[in-house]
PDB file of C-alpha atoms in Angstrom:
ATOM      1  CA  MET Q   1     -48.353 -38.231 -82.228  1.00 46.00           C
ATOM      2  CA  ALA Q   2     -44.541 -37.917 -82.788  1.00 52.00           C
ATOM      3  CA  ARG Q   3     -42.554 -34.932 -81.688  1.00 53.00           C
ATOM      4  CA  ARG Q   4     -41.642 -34.028 -85.504  1.00 64.00           C
ATOM      5  CA  ASP Q   5     -45.422 -33.783 -86.045  1.00 80.00           C
ATOM      6  CA  TRP Q   6     -45.378 -30.636 -83.971  1.00 89.00           C
ATOM      7  CA  HIS Q   7     -44.706 -27.142 -85.455  1.00 90.00           C
ATOM      8  CA  MET Q   8     -42.389 -25.129 -83.307  1.00 92.00           C
ATOM      9  CA  THR Q   9     -42.306 -21.389 -84.444  1.00 91.00           C
ATOM     10  CA  GLU Q  10     -40.096 -18.658 -83.131  1.00 89.00           C
ATOM     11  CA  ILE Q  11     -41.963 -15.891 -81.554  1.00 90.00           C
ATOM     12  CA  GLU Q  12     -40.676 -12.594 -80.002  1.00 88.00           C
ATOM     13  CA  GLY Q  13     -38.329 -13.903 -77.246  1.00 90.00           C
ATOM     14  CA  GLY Q  14     -39.607 -17.650 -77.409  1.00 92.00           C
ATOM     15  CA  VAL Q  15     -41.307 -20.289 -79.235  1.00 95.00           C
ATOM     16  CA  ALA Q  16     -44.807 -21.444 -80.112  1.00 94.00           C
ATOM     17  CA  LEU Q  17     -45.820 -25.055 -80.272  1.00 95.00           C
ATOM     18  CA  SER Q  18     -48.784 -26.418 -82.070  1.00 94.00           C
ATOM     19  CA  ARG Q  19     -49.935 -29.122 -84.294  1.00 89.00           C
ATOM     20  CA  THR Q  20     -51.127 -26.831 -87.150  1.00 78.00           C
ATOM     21  CA  GLY Q  21     -48.208 -24.273 -86.963  1.00 69.00           C
ATOM     22  CA  ARG Q  22     -50.798 -21.437 -86.338  1.00 70.00           C
ATOM     23  CA  GLY Q  23     -52.675 -22.705 -83.327  1.00 81.00           C
ATOM     24  CA  ARG Q  24     -55.433 -20.703 -81.766  1.00 90.00           C
ATOM     25  CA  LEU Q  25     -55.962 -20.160 -78.159  1.00 94.00           C
ATOM     26  CA  ASP Q  26     -59.597 -20.696 -77.375  1.00 95.00           C
ATOM     27  CA  VAL Q  27     -58.888 -21.585 -73.911  1.00 97.00           C
ATOM     28  CA  LEU Q  28     -55.726 -20.761 -71.892  1.00 97.00           C
ATOM     29  CA  ALA Q  29     -53.874 -20.022 -68.610  1.00 98.00           C
ATOM     30  CA  GLU Q  30     -50.537 -18.594 -67.840  1.00 98.00           C
ATOM     31  CA  THR Q  31     -47.579 -19.080 -65.531  1.00 98.00           C
ATOM     32  CA  VAL Q  32     -44.117 -18.039 -64.924  1.00 98.00           C
ATOM     33  CA  LEU Q  33     -41.182 -20.629 -64.649  1.00 97.00           C
ATOM     34  CA  PRO Q  34     -37.522 -20.283 -63.784  1.00 95.00           C
ATOM     35  CA  ALA Q  35     -35.346 -20.058 -66.921  1.00 93.00           C
ATOM     36  CA  ALA Q  36     -35.034 -22.968 -68.980  1.00 94.00           C
ATOM     37  CA  ARG Q  37     -34.901 -24.177 -72.709  1.00 94.00           C
ATOM     38  CA  PRO Q  38     -38.121 -22.738 -74.195  1.00 95.00           C
ATOM     39  CA  GLY Q  39     -38.538 -25.679 -76.559  1.00 94.00           C
ATOM     40  CA  ARG Q  40     -38.210 -28.574 -74.102  1.00 95.00           C
ATOM     41  CA  VAL Q  41     -40.541 -26.563 -71.701  1.00 97.00           C
ATOM     42  CA  ALA Q  42     -43.132 -26.261 -74.521  1.00 96.00           C
ATOM     43  CA  HIS Q  43     -43.205 -30.026 -75.243  1.00 95.00           C
ATOM     44  CA  GLN Q  44     -43.407 -31.135 -71.563  1.00 97.00           C
ATOM     45  CA  VAL Q  45     -46.259 -28.417 -70.852  1.00 98.00           C
ATOM     46  CA  ARG Q  46     -48.118 -29.593 -74.159  1.00 97.00           C
ATOM     47  CA  GLN Q  47     -48.121 -33.292 -73.037  1.00 96.00           C
ATOM     48  CA  ASP Q  48     -49.464 -32.491 -69.514  1.00 98.00           C
ATOM     49  CA  VAL Q  49     -52.184 -30.053 -70.795  1.00 98.00           C
ATOM     50  CA  TRP Q  50     -53.187 -32.813 -73.400  1.00 97.00           C
ATOM     51  CA  ARG Q  51     -53.509 -35.503 -70.886  1.00 97.00           C
ATOM     52  CA  ALA Q  52     -55.700 -33.077 -68.736  1.00 97.00           C
ATOM     53  CA  LEU Q  53     -57.908 -32.113 -71.653  1.00 97.00           C
ATOM     54  CA  ARG Q  54     -57.834 -35.144 -74.094  1.00 94.00           C
ATOM     55  CA  ARG Q  55     -61.496 -35.913 -73.574  1.00 94.00           C
ATOM     56  CA  VAL Q  56     -62.576 -32.585 -74.833  1.00 95.00           C
ATOM     57  CA  ARG Q  57     -63.764 -33.039 -78.293  1.00 93.00           C
ATOM     58  CA  GLY Q  58     -61.659 -31.397 -80.997  1.00 93.00           C
ATOM     59  CA  PHE Q  59     -59.037 -30.167 -78.509  1.00 95.00           C
ATOM     60  CA  SER Q  60     -55.560 -29.411 -79.858  1.00 95.00           C
ATOM     61  CA  PRO Q  61     -52.853 -27.993 -77.482  1.00 96.00           C
ATOM     62  CA  VAL Q  62     -51.007 -24.883 -78.106  1.00 97.00           C
ATOM     63  CA  VAL Q  63     -48.087 -23.713 -76.050  1.00 97.00           C
ATOM     64  CA  HIS Q  64     -46.356 -20.292 -76.047  1.00 96.00           C
ATOM     65  CA  VAL Q  65     -43.025 -19.917 -73.973  1.00 97.00           C
ATOM     66  CA  GLN Q  66     -41.216 -16.473 -73.876  1.00 97.00           C
ATOM     67  CA  ARG Q  67     -38.059 -15.489 -72.103  1.00 95.00           C
ATOM     68  CA  LEU Q  68     -38.567 -12.675 -69.660  1.00 93.00           C
ATOM     69  CA  GLY Q  69     -35.460 -11.710 -67.935  1.00 90.00           C
ATOM     70  CA  GLY Q  70     -34.211 -14.775 -65.947  1.00 91.00           C
ATOM     71  CA  GLU Q  71     -37.749 -16.337 -66.290  1.00 96.00           C
ATOM     72  CA  LEU Q  72     -40.087 -17.951 -68.715  1.00 96.00           C
ATOM     73  CA  ARG Q  73     -43.716 -16.719 -69.363  1.00 97.00           C
ATOM     74  CA  VAL Q  74     -45.700 -19.844 -70.351  1.00 98.00           C
ATOM     75  CA  VAL Q  75     -49.172 -19.447 -72.032  1.00 98.00           C
ATOM     76  CA  ALA Q  76     -50.584 -22.823 -72.433  1.00 98.00           C
ATOM     77  CA  GLY Q  77     -53.986 -23.885 -73.735  1.00 97.00           C
ATOM     78  CA  GLY Q  78     -55.398 -24.690 -77.252  1.00 96.00           C
ATOM     79  CA  GLN Q  79     -57.911 -24.580 -79.803  1.00 94.00           C
ATOM     80  CA  VAL Q  80     -61.348 -26.320 -79.606  1.00 94.00           C
ATOM     81  CA  SER Q  81     -63.367 -27.172 -82.551  1.00 91.00           C
ATOM     82  CA  GLY Q  82     -66.523 -27.427 -80.614  1.00 90.00           C
ATOM     83  CA  ARG Q  83     -67.936 -26.493 -77.255  1.00 92.00           C
ATOM     84  CA  VAL Q  84     -65.346 -25.400 -74.589  1.00 94.00           C
ATOM     85  CA  PRO Q  85     -66.102 -26.745 -71.169  1.00 94.00           C
ATOM     86  CA  PRO Q  86     -66.570 -24.152 -68.589  1.00 96.00           C
ATOM     87  CA  ASP Q  87     -63.891 -25.768 -66.334  1.00 97.00           C
ATOM     88  CA  ALA Q  88     -61.274 -25.954 -69.127  1.00 97.00           C
ATOM     89  CA  SER Q  89     -59.182 -22.850 -68.227  1.00 97.00           C
ATOM     90  CA  ALA Q  90     -59.298 -23.986 -64.441  1.00 98.00           C
ATOM     91  CA  ARG Q  91     -58.140 -27.508 -65.548  1.00 98.00           C
ATOM     92  CA  ILE Q  92     -55.186 -26.040 -67.459  1.00 98.00           C
ATOM     93  CA  ALA Q  93     -54.281 -23.508 -64.690  1.00 98.00           C
ATOM     94  CA  ALA Q  94     -54.294 -26.597 -62.316  1.00 98.00           C
ATOM     95  CA  VAL Q  95     -51.607 -28.309 -64.610  1.00 98.00           C
ATOM     96  CA  LEU Q  96     -49.494 -25.183 -64.719  1.00 98.00           C
ATOM     97  CA  ALA Q  97     -49.686 -24.892 -60.911  1.00 98.00           C
ATOM     98  CA  ASP Q  98     -48.829 -28.477 -60.061  1.00 98.00           C
ATOM     99  CA  ARG Q  99     -45.516 -28.291 -58.014  1.00 98.00           C
ATOM    100  CA  GLY Q 100     -44.541 -31.737 -59.422  1.00 97.00           C
ATOM    101  CA  ASN Q 101     -45.153 -30.891 -62.929  1.00 97.00           C
ATOM    102  CA  ARG Q 102     -43.257 -27.556 -62.762  1.00 97.00           C
ATOM    103  CA  ALA Q 103     -40.274 -29.302 -61.131  1.00 96.00           C
ATOM    104  CA  ARG Q 104     -40.271 -32.023 -63.813  1.00 96.00           C
ATOM    105  CA  TRP Q 105     -40.559 -29.535 -66.611  1.00 96.00           C
ATOM    106  CA  VAL Q 106     -37.664 -27.293 -65.341  1.00 94.00           C
ATOM    107  CA  ALA Q 107     -35.452 -30.568 -64.666  1.00 94.00           C
ATOM    108  CA  HIS Q 108     -36.180 -31.978 -68.142  1.00 92.00           C
ATOM    109  CA  ALA Q 109     -35.406 -28.723 -69.948  1.00 90.00           C
ATOM    110  CA  GLY Q 110     -32.407 -27.854 -67.933  1.00 84.00           C
ATOM    111  CA  ARG Q 111     -31.943 -24.540 -66.261  1.00 59.00           C
ATOM    112  CA  GLY Q 112     -30.684 -21.756 -68.723  1.00 53.00           C
ATOM    113  CA  GLU Q 113     -28.769 -22.593 -71.837  1.00 54.00           C
ATOM    114  CA  PRO Q 114     -27.072 -25.978 -72.477  1.00 52.00           C
ATOM    115  CA  ARG Q 115     -24.012 -26.352 -70.264  1.00 49.00           C
ATOM    116  CA  ALA Q 116     -20.427 -26.220 -71.678  1.00 43.00           C
ATOM    117  CA  ALA Q 117     -18.360 -29.507 -71.897  1.00 42.00           C
ATOM    118  CA  PRO Q 118     -16.329 -29.967 -68.739  1.00 44.00           C
ATOM    119  CA  GLU Q 119     -12.713 -29.157 -68.988  1.00 50.00           C
ATOM    120  CA  ARG Q 120     -10.371 -32.147 -69.340  1.00 49.00           C
ATOM    121  CA  HIS Q 121      -7.208 -32.574 -67.389  1.00 51.00           C
ATOM    122  CA  SER Q 122      -4.456 -34.597 -68.737  1.00 47.00           C
TER     123      SER Q 122
END
């Protein structure tokens, strides 16, 4: 599904990303990341959570990313139209705890706000 087919909604201090625009969190896990652009982090987390749970019938990822001081609070999971596997939260938590994933998400999103253009010297 293309990036434009996902709904990004502003929530207090951040963004919520879901397919429907009002995604339910039937299963979830949370983590805290260093400051980065919330929208980019949300898309990266969504992709990895989807990869981990794509075989769960009726699963649709939902990610909330909120700024908390110099950090980001990430709540990832999704809605399931069917039976929620007993290990679903643990699988999401493993995705969120993976050091490689975390480093990639923050690198992709860039730390903090977009950088200013470098000064030009004539």
